Tab-separated table of N, CA, C and O in Angstrom:
chain	number	residue	atom	x	y	z
A	1	MET	N	0.843	-1.179	0.000
A	1	MET	CA	0.000	0.000	0.000
A	1	MET	C	0.890	1.244	0.000
A	1	MET	O	1.805	1.351	0.789
A	2	ASP	N	0.627	2.160	-0.942
A	2	ASP	CA	1.456	3.360	-0.982
A	2	ASP	C	1.006	4.364	0.078
A	2	ASP	O	0.024	4.152	0.777
A	3	ALA	N	1.744	5.466	0.197
A	3	ALA	CA	1.478	6.444	1.260
A	3	ALA	C	0.076	7.036	1.150
A	3	ALA	O	-0.601	7.218	2.146
A	4	THR	N	-0.367	7.314	-0.062
A	4	THR	CA	-1.684	7.913	-0.243
A	4	THR	C	-2.776	6.947	0.185
A	4	THR	O	-3.694	7.314	0.903
A	5	SER	N	-2.689	5.696	-0.230
A	5	SER	CA	-3.735	4.754	0.154
A	5	SER	C	-3.682	4.456	1.647
A	5	SER	O	-4.720	4.229	2.258
A	6	SER	N	-2.518	4.500	2.248
A	6	SER	CA	-2.400	4.326	3.693
A	6	SER	C	-3.042	5.506	4.415
A	6	SER	O	-3.769	5.324	5.391
A	7	GLN	N	-2.800	6.713	3.908
A	7	GLN	CA	-3.400	7.911	4.488
A	7	GLN	C	-4.921	7.849	4.338
A	7	GLN	O	-5.654	8.178	5.270
A	8	MET	N	-5.396	7.397	3.191
A	8	MET	CA	-6.834	7.301	2.974
A	8	MET	C	-7.445	6.255	3.892
A	8	MET	O	-8.513	6.472	4.471
A	9	GLN	N	-6.778	5.135	4.061
A	9	GLN	CA	-7.292	4.086	4.944
A	9	GLN	C	-7.397	4.602	6.379
A	9	GLN	O	-8.384	4.342	7.066
A	10	ASP	N	-6.397	5.355	6.816
A	10	ASP	CA	-6.435	5.949	8.157
A	10	ASP	C	-7.603	6.926	8.286
A	10	ASP	O	-8.280	6.970	9.317
A	11	CYS	N	-7.844	7.694	7.241
A	11	CYS	CA	-8.942	8.661	7.265
A	11	CYS	C	-10.286	7.937	7.285
A	11	CYS	O	-11.193	8.332	8.028
A	12	ILE	N	-10.423	6.894	6.508
A	12	ILE	CA	-11.660	6.109	6.505
A	12	ILE	C	-11.936	5.577	7.902
A	12	ILE	O	-13.055	5.676	8.415
A	13	GLU	N	-10.917	5.030	8.541
A	13	GLU	CA	-11.086	4.488	9.899
A	13	GLU	C	-11.458	5.584	10.894
A	13	GLU	O	-12.315	5.387	11.754
A	14	ALA	N	-10.817	6.754	10.772
A	14	ALA	CA	-11.139	7.873	11.667
A	14	ALA	C	-12.581	8.330	11.452
A	14	ALA	O	-13.304	8.621	12.408
A	15	CYS	N	-13.013	8.377	10.192
A	15	CYS	CA	-14.388	8.787	9.883
A	15	CYS	C	-15.397	7.785	10.437
A	15	CYS	O	-16.406	8.177	11.033
A	16	LEU	N	-15.131	6.504	10.245
A	16	LEU	CA	-16.069	5.489	10.733
A	16	LEU	C	-16.121	5.474	12.256
A	16	LEU	O	-17.189	5.301	12.852
A	17	SER	N	-14.992	5.693	12.891
A	17	SER	CA	-14.959	5.753	14.351
A	17	SER	C	-15.753	6.953	14.856
A	17	SER	O	-16.531	6.842	15.817
A	18	CYS	N	-15.576	8.094	14.209
A	18	CYS	CA	-16.299	9.299	14.614
A	18	CYS	C	-17.796	9.120	14.355
A	18	CYS	O	-18.621	9.527	15.174
A	19	TYR	N	-18.147	8.513	13.244
A	19	TYR	CA	-19.554	8.231	12.930
A	19	TYR	C	-20.190	7.408	14.048
A	19	TYR	O	-21.235	7.764	14.588
A	20	ARG	N	-19.529	6.311	14.418
A	20	ARG	CA	-20.053	5.444	15.486
A	20	ARG	C	-20.148	6.189	16.811
A	20	ARG	O	-21.138	6.069	17.534
A	21	THR	N	-19.117	6.949	17.133
A	21	THR	CA	-19.079	7.644	18.415
A	21	THR	C	-20.150	8.727	18.506
A	21	THR	O	-20.897	8.782	19.492
A	22	CYS	N	-20.237	9.583	17.501
A	22	CYS	CA	-21.225	10.678	17.541
A	22	CYS	C	-22.652	10.145	17.523
A	22	CYS	O	-23.487	10.597	18.312
A	23	LEU	N	-22.925	9.205	16.653
A	23	LEU	CA	-24.277	8.662	16.586
A	23	LEU	C	-24.627	7.922	17.872
A	23	LEU	O	-25.717	8.084	18.419
A	24	GLY	N	-23.687	7.147	18.377
A	24	GLY	CA	-23.908	6.407	19.610
A	24	GLY	C	-24.122	7.311	20.810
A	24	GLY	O	-25.031	7.104	21.609
A	25	MET	N	-23.281	8.345	20.934
A	25	MET	CA	-23.429	9.260	22.075
A	25	MET	C	-24.703	10.085	21.965
A	25	MET	O	-25.362	10.332	22.973
A	26	ALA	N	-25.059	10.494	20.758
A	26	ALA	CA	-26.291	11.266	20.589
A	26	ALA	C	-27.505	10.424	20.961
A	26	ALA	O	-28.388	10.881	21.688
A	27	SER	N	-27.518	9.186	20.489
A	27	SER	CA	-28.711	8.356	20.687
A	27	SER	C	-28.783	7.687	22.046
A	27	SER	O	-29.851	7.250	22.459
A	28	SER	N	-27.679	7.633	22.757
A	28	SER	CA	-27.743	7.033	24.096
A	28	SER	C	-27.407	8.069	25.158
A	28	SER	O	-28.287	8.531	25.877
A	29	HIS	N	-26.187	8.494	25.226
A	29	HIS	CA	-25.739	9.415	26.276
A	29	HIS	C	-26.565	10.704	26.309
A	29	HIS	O	-27.121	11.058	27.352
A	30	CYS	N	-26.628	11.405	25.199
A	30	CYS	CA	-27.309	12.713	25.189
A	30	CYS	C	-28.791	12.583	25.503
A	30	CYS	O	-29.327	13.365	26.288
A	31	LEU	N	-29.454	11.611	24.907
A	31	LEU	CA	-30.884	11.437	25.165
A	31	LEU	C	-31.155	11.037	26.611
A	31	LEU	O	-32.170	11.411	27.183
A	32	GLU	N	-30.247	10.286	27.200
A	32	GLU	CA	-30.425	9.856	28.585
A	32	GLU	C	-30.115	10.978	29.577
A	32	GLU	O	-30.812	11.143	30.569
A	33	VAL	N	-29.080	11.763	29.298
A	33	VAL	CA	-28.673	12.833	30.206
A	33	VAL	C	-29.631	14.019	30.100
A	33	VAL	O	-29.982	14.641	31.106
A	34	GLY	N	-30.037	14.338	28.885
A	34	GLY	CA	-30.963	15.449	28.672
A	34	GLY	C	-30.312	16.799	28.873
A	34	GLY	O	-29.099	16.950	28.769
A	35	GLY	N	-31.114	17.793	29.190
A	35	GLY	CA	-30.603	19.144	29.418
A	35	GLY	C	-29.904	19.698	28.194
A	35	GLY	O	-30.407	19.597	27.076
A	36	ARG	N	-28.745	20.288	28.409
A	36	ARG	CA	-27.972	20.892	27.308
A	36	ARG	C	-27.584	19.878	26.247
A	36	ARG	O	-27.385	20.238	25.092
A	37	HIS	N	-27.490	18.606	26.637
A	37	HIS	CA	-27.097	17.562	25.689
A	37	HIS	C	-28.127	17.365	24.572
A	37	HIS	O	-27.784	16.845	23.508
A	38	VAL	N	-29.360	17.739	24.816
A	38	VAL	CA	-30.391	17.556	23.791
A	38	VAL	C	-30.936	18.885	23.253
A	38	VAL	O	-31.966	18.900	22.575
A	39	GLU	N	-30.242	19.967	23.520
A	39	GLU	CA	-30.641	21.228	22.904
A	39	GLU	C	-30.546	21.054	21.387
A	39	GLU	O	-29.584	20.449	20.888
A	40	PRO	N	-31.523	21.551	20.637
A	40	PRO	CA	-31.580	21.291	19.195
A	40	PRO	C	-30.285	21.587	18.430
A	40	PRO	O	-29.861	20.769	17.601
A	41	GLU	N	-29.651	22.718	18.688
A	41	GLU	CA	-28.438	23.060	17.941
A	41	GLU	C	-27.334	22.021	18.158
A	41	GLU	O	-26.700	21.561	17.210
A	42	HIS	N	-27.116	21.656	19.408
A	42	HIS	CA	-26.078	20.661	19.718
A	42	HIS	C	-26.444	19.283	19.161
A	42	HIS	O	-25.614	18.626	18.531
A	43	PHE	N	-27.667	18.866	19.379
A	43	PHE	CA	-28.078	17.531	18.958
A	43	PHE	C	-28.025	17.401	17.434
A	43	PHE	O	-27.537	16.399	16.909
A	44	ARG	N	-28.495	18.419	16.730
A	44	ARG	CA	-28.426	18.394	15.257
A	44	ARG	C	-26.981	18.387	14.772
A	44	ARG	O	-26.659	17.737	13.774
A	45	LEU	N	-26.114	19.113	15.458
A	45	LEU	CA	-24.704	19.133	15.087
A	45	LEU	C	-24.097	17.749	15.235
A	45	LEU	O	-23.342	17.292	14.368
A	46	MET	N	-24.419	17.051	16.307
A	46	MET	CA	-23.905	15.692	16.490
A	46	MET	C	-24.384	14.758	15.379
A	46	MET	O	-23.611	13.971	14.837
A	47	LEU	N	-25.659	14.858	15.034
A	47	LEU	CA	-26.193	14.019	13.954
A	47	LEU	C	-25.585	14.405	12.605
A	47	LEU	O	-25.290	13.539	11.784
A	48	SER	N	-25.382	15.702	12.395
A	48	SER	CA	-24.743	16.174	11.162
A	48	SER	C	-23.309	15.671	11.068
A	48	SER	O	-22.840	15.269	9.997
A	49	CYS	N	-22.614	15.692	12.184
A	49	CYS	CA	-21.232	15.217	12.219
A	49	CYS	C	-21.177	13.737	11.880
A	49	CYS	O	-20.372	13.311	11.056
A	50	ALA	N	-22.051	12.959	12.486
A	50	ALA	CA	-22.083	11.522	12.198
A	50	ALA	C	-22.324	11.288	10.711
A	50	ALA	O	-21.638	10.474	10.075
A	51	GLU	N	-23.268	11.992	10.130
A	51	GLU	CA	-23.585	11.797	8.719
A	51	GLU	C	-22.461	12.264	7.807
A	51	GLU	O	-22.151	11.619	6.807
A	52	ALA	N	-21.825	13.386	8.138
A	52	ALA	CA	-20.696	13.865	7.334
A	52	ALA	C	-19.547	12.857	7.354
A	52	ALA	O	-18.917	12.603	6.323
A	53	CYS	N	-19.305	12.274	8.512
A	53	CYS	CA	-18.242	11.268	8.639
A	53	CYS	C	-18.572	10.016	7.830
A	53	CYS	O	-17.728	9.468	7.129
A	54	ARG	N	-19.826	9.569	7.911
A	54	ARG	CA	-20.245	8.394	7.155
A	54	ARG	C	-20.099	8.650	5.655
A	54	ARG	O	-19.567	7.831	4.923
A	55	ALA	N	-20.542	9.821	5.206
A	55	ALA	CA	-20.458	10.157	3.782
A	55	ALA	C	-19.009	10.252	3.315
A	55	ALA	O	-18.678	9.783	2.213
A	56	SER	N	-18.140	10.826	4.132
A	56	SER	CA	-16.724	10.910	3.766
A	56	SER	C	-16.127	9.527	3.601
A	56	SER	O	-15.434	9.247	2.609
A	57	ALA	N	-16.400	8.653	4.552
A	57	ALA	CA	-15.878	7.280	4.463
A	57	ALA	C	-16.402	6.590	3.207
A	57	ALA	O	-15.647	5.936	2.480
A	58	GLN	N	-17.686	6.746	2.935
A	58	GLN	CA	-18.265	6.086	1.763
A	58	GLN	C	-17.634	6.595	0.470
A	58	GLN	O	-17.301	5.792	-0.405
A	59	LEU	N	-17.465	7.898	0.345
A	59	LEU	CA	-16.876	8.438	-0.882
A	59	LEU	C	-15.443	7.957	-1.080
A	59	LEU	O	-15.035	7.678	-2.209
A	60	MET	N	-14.698	7.843	0.000
A	60	MET	CA	-13.341	7.308	-0.123
A	60	MET	C	-13.376	5.829	-0.473
A	60	MET	O	-12.601	5.360	-1.319
A	61	LEU	N	-14.275	5.088	0.146
A	61	LEU	CA	-14.362	3.645	-0.109
A	61	LEU	C	-14.737	3.328	-1.557
A	61	LEU	O	-14.263	2.340	-2.118
A	62	ILE	N	-15.582	4.152	-2.155
A	62	ILE	CA	-15.981	3.879	-3.544
A	62	ILE	C	-15.046	4.528	-4.554
A	62	ILE	O	-15.215	4.371	-5.758
A	63	GLY	N	-14.059	5.267	-4.071
A	63	GLY	CA	-13.071	5.876	-4.959
A	63	GLY	C	-13.579	7.107	-5.691
A	63	GLY	O	-13.094	7.431	-6.772
A	64	SER	N	-14.536	7.798	-5.119
A	64	SER	CA	-15.070	8.997	-5.751
A	64	SER	C	-14.043	10.126	-5.728
A	64	SER	O	-13.452	10.404	-4.684
A	65	PRO	N	-13.850	10.802	-6.850
A	65	PRO	CA	-12.889	11.903	-6.874
A	65	PRO	C	-13.353	13.125	-6.073
A	65	PRO	O	-12.550	14.013	-5.794
A	66	VAL	N	-14.611	13.176	-5.674
A	66	VAL	CA	-15.095	14.317	-4.892
A	66	VAL	C	-14.885	14.127	-3.390
A	66	VAL	O	-15.292	14.974	-2.602
A	67	HIS	N	-14.231	13.036	-3.004
A	67	HIS	CA	-14.032	12.785	-1.579
A	67	HIS	C	-13.282	13.935	-0.897
A	67	HIS	O	-13.526	14.222	0.263
A	68	ARG	N	-12.392	14.606	-1.594
A	68	ARG	CA	-11.635	15.709	-0.992
A	68	ARG	C	-12.559	16.847	-0.562
A	68	ARG	O	-12.364	17.446	0.491
A	69	HIS	N	-13.566	17.141	-1.368
A	69	HIS	CA	-14.526	18.194	-1.011
A	69	HIS	C	-15.327	17.791	0.223
A	69	HIS	O	-15.548	18.596	1.132
A	70	GLN	N	-15.762	16.539	0.252
A	70	GLN	CA	-16.524	16.044	1.396
A	70	GLN	C	-15.656	16.028	2.652
A	70	GLN	O	-16.121	16.382	3.740
A	71	CYS	N	-14.403	15.628	2.513
A	71	CYS	CA	-13.495	15.603	3.661
A	71	CYS	C	-13.256	17.007	4.203
A	71	CYS	O	-13.162	17.205	5.418
A	72	ARG	N	-13.180	17.995	3.320
A	72	ARG	CA	-12.996	19.380	3.773
A	72	ARG	C	-14.200	19.809	4.611
A	72	ARG	O	-14.052	20.375	5.704
A	73	ALA	N	-15.398	19.529	4.121
A	73	ALA	CA	-16.621	19.871	4.866
A	73	ALA	C	-16.684	19.082	6.169
A	73	ALA	O	-17.047	19.627	7.223
A	74	CYS	N	-16.324	17.822	6.109
A	74	CYS	CA	-16.357	16.969	7.296
A	74	CYS	C	-15.427	17.511	8.382
A	74	CYS	O	-15.783	17.529	9.562
A	75	ALA	N	-14.255	17.963	7.991
A	75	ALA	CA	-13.306	18.517	8.964
A	75	ALA	C	-13.906	19.721	9.683
A	75	ALA	O	-13.773	19.857	10.909
A	76	GLU	N	-14.597	20.579	8.954
A	76	GLU	CA	-15.228	21.753	9.559
A	76	GLU	C	-16.339	21.348	10.528
A	76	GLU	O	-16.458	21.906	11.623
A	77	ILE	N	-17.148	20.387	10.125
A	77	ILE	CA	-18.242	19.925	10.979
A	77	ILE	C	-17.690	19.232	12.219
A	77	ILE	O	-18.187	19.448	13.329
A	78	CYS	N	-16.649	18.415	12.053
A	78	CYS	CA	-16.024	17.746	13.200
A	78	CYS	C	-15.455	18.760	14.184
A	78	CYS	O	-15.572	18.584	15.400
A	79	ALA	N	-14.846	19.826	13.676
A	79	ALA	CA	-14.288	20.859	14.550
A	79	ALA	C	-15.400	21.520	15.364
A	79	ALA	O	-15.254	21.727	16.576
A	80	ALA	N	-16.504	21.822	14.709
A	80	ALA	CA	-17.636	22.446	15.402
A	80	ALA	C	-18.241	21.496	16.430
A	80	ALA	O	-18.584	21.905	17.549
A	81	CYS	N	-18.360	20.234	16.079
A	81	CYS	CA	-18.923	19.244	17.000
A	81	CYS	C	-18.013	19.057	18.211
A	81	CYS	O	-18.490	18.986	19.344
A	82	ALA	N	-16.711	18.995	17.983
A	82	ALA	CA	-15.767	18.858	19.101
A	82	ALA	C	-15.884	20.035	20.063
A	82	ALA	O	-15.899	19.849	21.282
A	83	ARG	N	-15.988	21.247	19.502
A	83	ARG	CA	-16.134	22.441	20.354
A	83	ARG	C	-17.424	22.372	21.174
A	83	ARG	O	-17.424	22.644	22.371
A	84	SER	N	-18.506	21.996	20.519
A	84	SER	CA	-19.797	21.932	21.200
A	84	SER	C	-19.787	20.868	22.296
A	84	SER	O	-20.235	21.120	23.416
A	85	CYS	N	-19.269	19.700	21.991
A	85	CYS	CA	-19.214	18.618	22.981
A	85	CYS	C	-18.289	18.972	24.141
A	85	CYS	O	-18.588	18.666	25.297
A	86	ASP	N	-17.184	19.639	23.835
A	86	ASP	CA	-16.247	20.050	24.875
A	86	ASP	C	-16.901	21.087	25.784
A	86	ASP	O	-16.752	21.029	27.011
A	87	GLU	N	-17.632	22.011	25.198
A	87	GLU	CA	-18.300	23.056	25.978
A	87	GLU	C	-19.371	22.468	26.896
A	87	GLU	O	-19.496	22.879	28.046
A	88	ILE	N	-20.125	21.519	26.404
A	88	ILE	CA	-21.190	20.902	27.206
A	88	ILE	C	-20.590	20.033	28.304
A	88	ILE	O	-21.091	19.988	29.419
A	89	GLY	N	-19.519	19.339	27.997
A	89	GLY	CA	-18.829	18.514	28.988
A	89	GLY	C	-19.347	17.098	29.069
A	89	GLY	O	-20.406	16.769	28.530
A	90	ASP	N	-18.576	16.237	29.689
A	90	ASP	CA	-18.910	14.831	29.881
A	90	ASP	C	-19.071	14.095	28.554
A	90	ASP	O	-19.879	13.173	28.441
A	91	MET	N	-18.312	14.534	27.543
A	91	MET	CA	-18.401	13.919	26.218
A	91	MET	C	-17.007	13.738	25.616
A	91	MET	O	-16.788	13.951	24.430
A	92	GLU	N	-16.059	13.327	26.441
A	92	GLU	CA	-14.669	13.241	26.016
A	92	GLU	C	-14.466	12.317	24.819
A	92	GLU	O	-13.660	12.601	23.933
A	93	ALA	N	-15.198	11.196	24.767
A	93	ALA	CA	-15.041	10.257	23.652
A	93	ALA	C	-15.412	10.918	22.333
A	93	ALA	O	-14.738	10.726	21.316
A	94	CYS	N	-16.454	11.706	22.361
A	94	CYS	CA	-16.894	12.400	21.148
A	94	CYS	C	-15.883	13.473	20.747
A	94	CYS	O	-15.536	13.598	19.576
A	95	VAL	N	-15.408	14.235	21.710
A	95	VAL	CA	-14.415	15.282	21.434
A	95	VAL	C	-13.174	14.667	20.793
A	95	VAL	O	-12.682	15.151	19.774
A	96	THR	N	-12.692	13.576	21.360
A	96	THR	CA	-11.494	12.911	20.836
A	96	THR	C	-11.720	12.378	19.432
A	96	THR	O	-10.892	12.580	18.537
A	97	ALA	N	-12.837	11.695	19.211
A	97	ALA	CA	-13.135	11.128	17.890
A	97	ALA	C	-13.267	12.233	16.849
A	97	ALA	O	-12.755	12.105	15.728
A	98	CYS	N	-13.934	13.320	17.216
A	98	CYS	CA	-14.110	14.436	16.280
A	98	CYS	C	-12.775	15.087	15.929
A	98	CYS	O	-12.517	15.400	14.761
A	99	ARG	N	-11.935	15.296	16.908
A	99	ARG	CA	-10.634	15.937	16.636
A	99	ARG	C	-9.732	15.026	15.797
A	99	ARG	O	-9.017	15.514	14.918
A	100	THR	N	-9.783	13.739	16.061
A	100	THR	CA	-8.999	12.794	15.263
A	100	THR	C	-9.477	12.795	13.818
A	100	THR	O	-8.674	12.829	12.880
A	101	CYS	N	-10.792	12.763	13.634
A	101	CYS	CA	-11.361	12.770	12.295
A	101	CYS	C	-11.083	14.091	11.589
A	101	CYS	O	-10.756	14.114	10.406
A	102	GLU	N	-11.200	15.183	12.311
A	102	GLU	CA	-10.904	16.501	11.726
A	102	GLU	C	-9.490	16.535	11.161
A	102	GLU	O	-9.266	16.967	10.023
A	103	THR	N	-8.537	16.066	11.937
A	103	THR	CA	-7.141	16.069	11.502
A	103	THR	C	-6.950	15.201	10.263
A	103	THR	O	-6.309	15.616	9.286
A	104	ALA	N	-7.519	14.001	10.275
A	104	ALA	CA	-7.386	13.083	9.134
A	104	ALA	C	-8.061	13.644	7.892
A	104	ALA	O	-7.509	13.551	6.782
A	105	CYS	N	-9.239	14.238	8.064
A	105	CYS	CA	-9.953	14.801	6.914
A	105	CYS	C	-9.259	16.034	6.348
A	105	CYS	O	-9.238	16.225	5.131
A	106	ARG	N	-8.687	16.850	7.209
A	106	ARG	CA	-7.938	18.023	6.697
A	106	ARG	C	-6.758	17.548	5.853
A	106	ARG	O	-6.466	18.142	4.807
A	107	ALA	N	-6.090	16.495	6.284
A	107	ALA	CA	-4.976	15.956	5.516
A	107	ALA	C	-5.455	15.398	4.165
A	107	ALA	O	-4.794	15.590	3.137
A	108	MET	N	-6.598	14.729	4.160
A	108	MET	CA	-7.136	14.170	2.915
A	108	MET	C	-7.585	15.271	1.964
A	108	MET	O	-7.492	15.125	0.745
A	109	ALA	N	-8.093	16.365	2.506
A	109	ALA	CA	-8.619	17.451	1.678
A	109	ALA	C	-7.500	18.299	1.060
A	109	ALA	O	-7.733	19.006	0.077
A	110	ALA	N	-6.303	18.212	1.628
A	110	ALA	CA	-5.186	19.046	1.160
A	110	ALA	C	-4.735	18.665	-0.241
A	110	ALA	O	-4.902	17.602	-0.717
């Protein structure tokens, strides 16, 4: 595997991990905790982040040449989600997954 395909594989894994983490935390942790965790802006951002990550992984997996555009958008959404989760607190797994995915997607978009 060359450097580019290795970098893409790492990004796919980061995206899938972030997808699982954001969707899982939104549907279990946030709904159970309530309060600020389920405020519409935050909750929609988490769902948007999960979907952006899933779409980025899919575009890379199918070899779509537009994956770079999706990865650029995904990095921005992941950054916003990490900030929101960090501000609300008690969401370290989501913050970590989002920041990891943001970094990988920024590299893919370059």
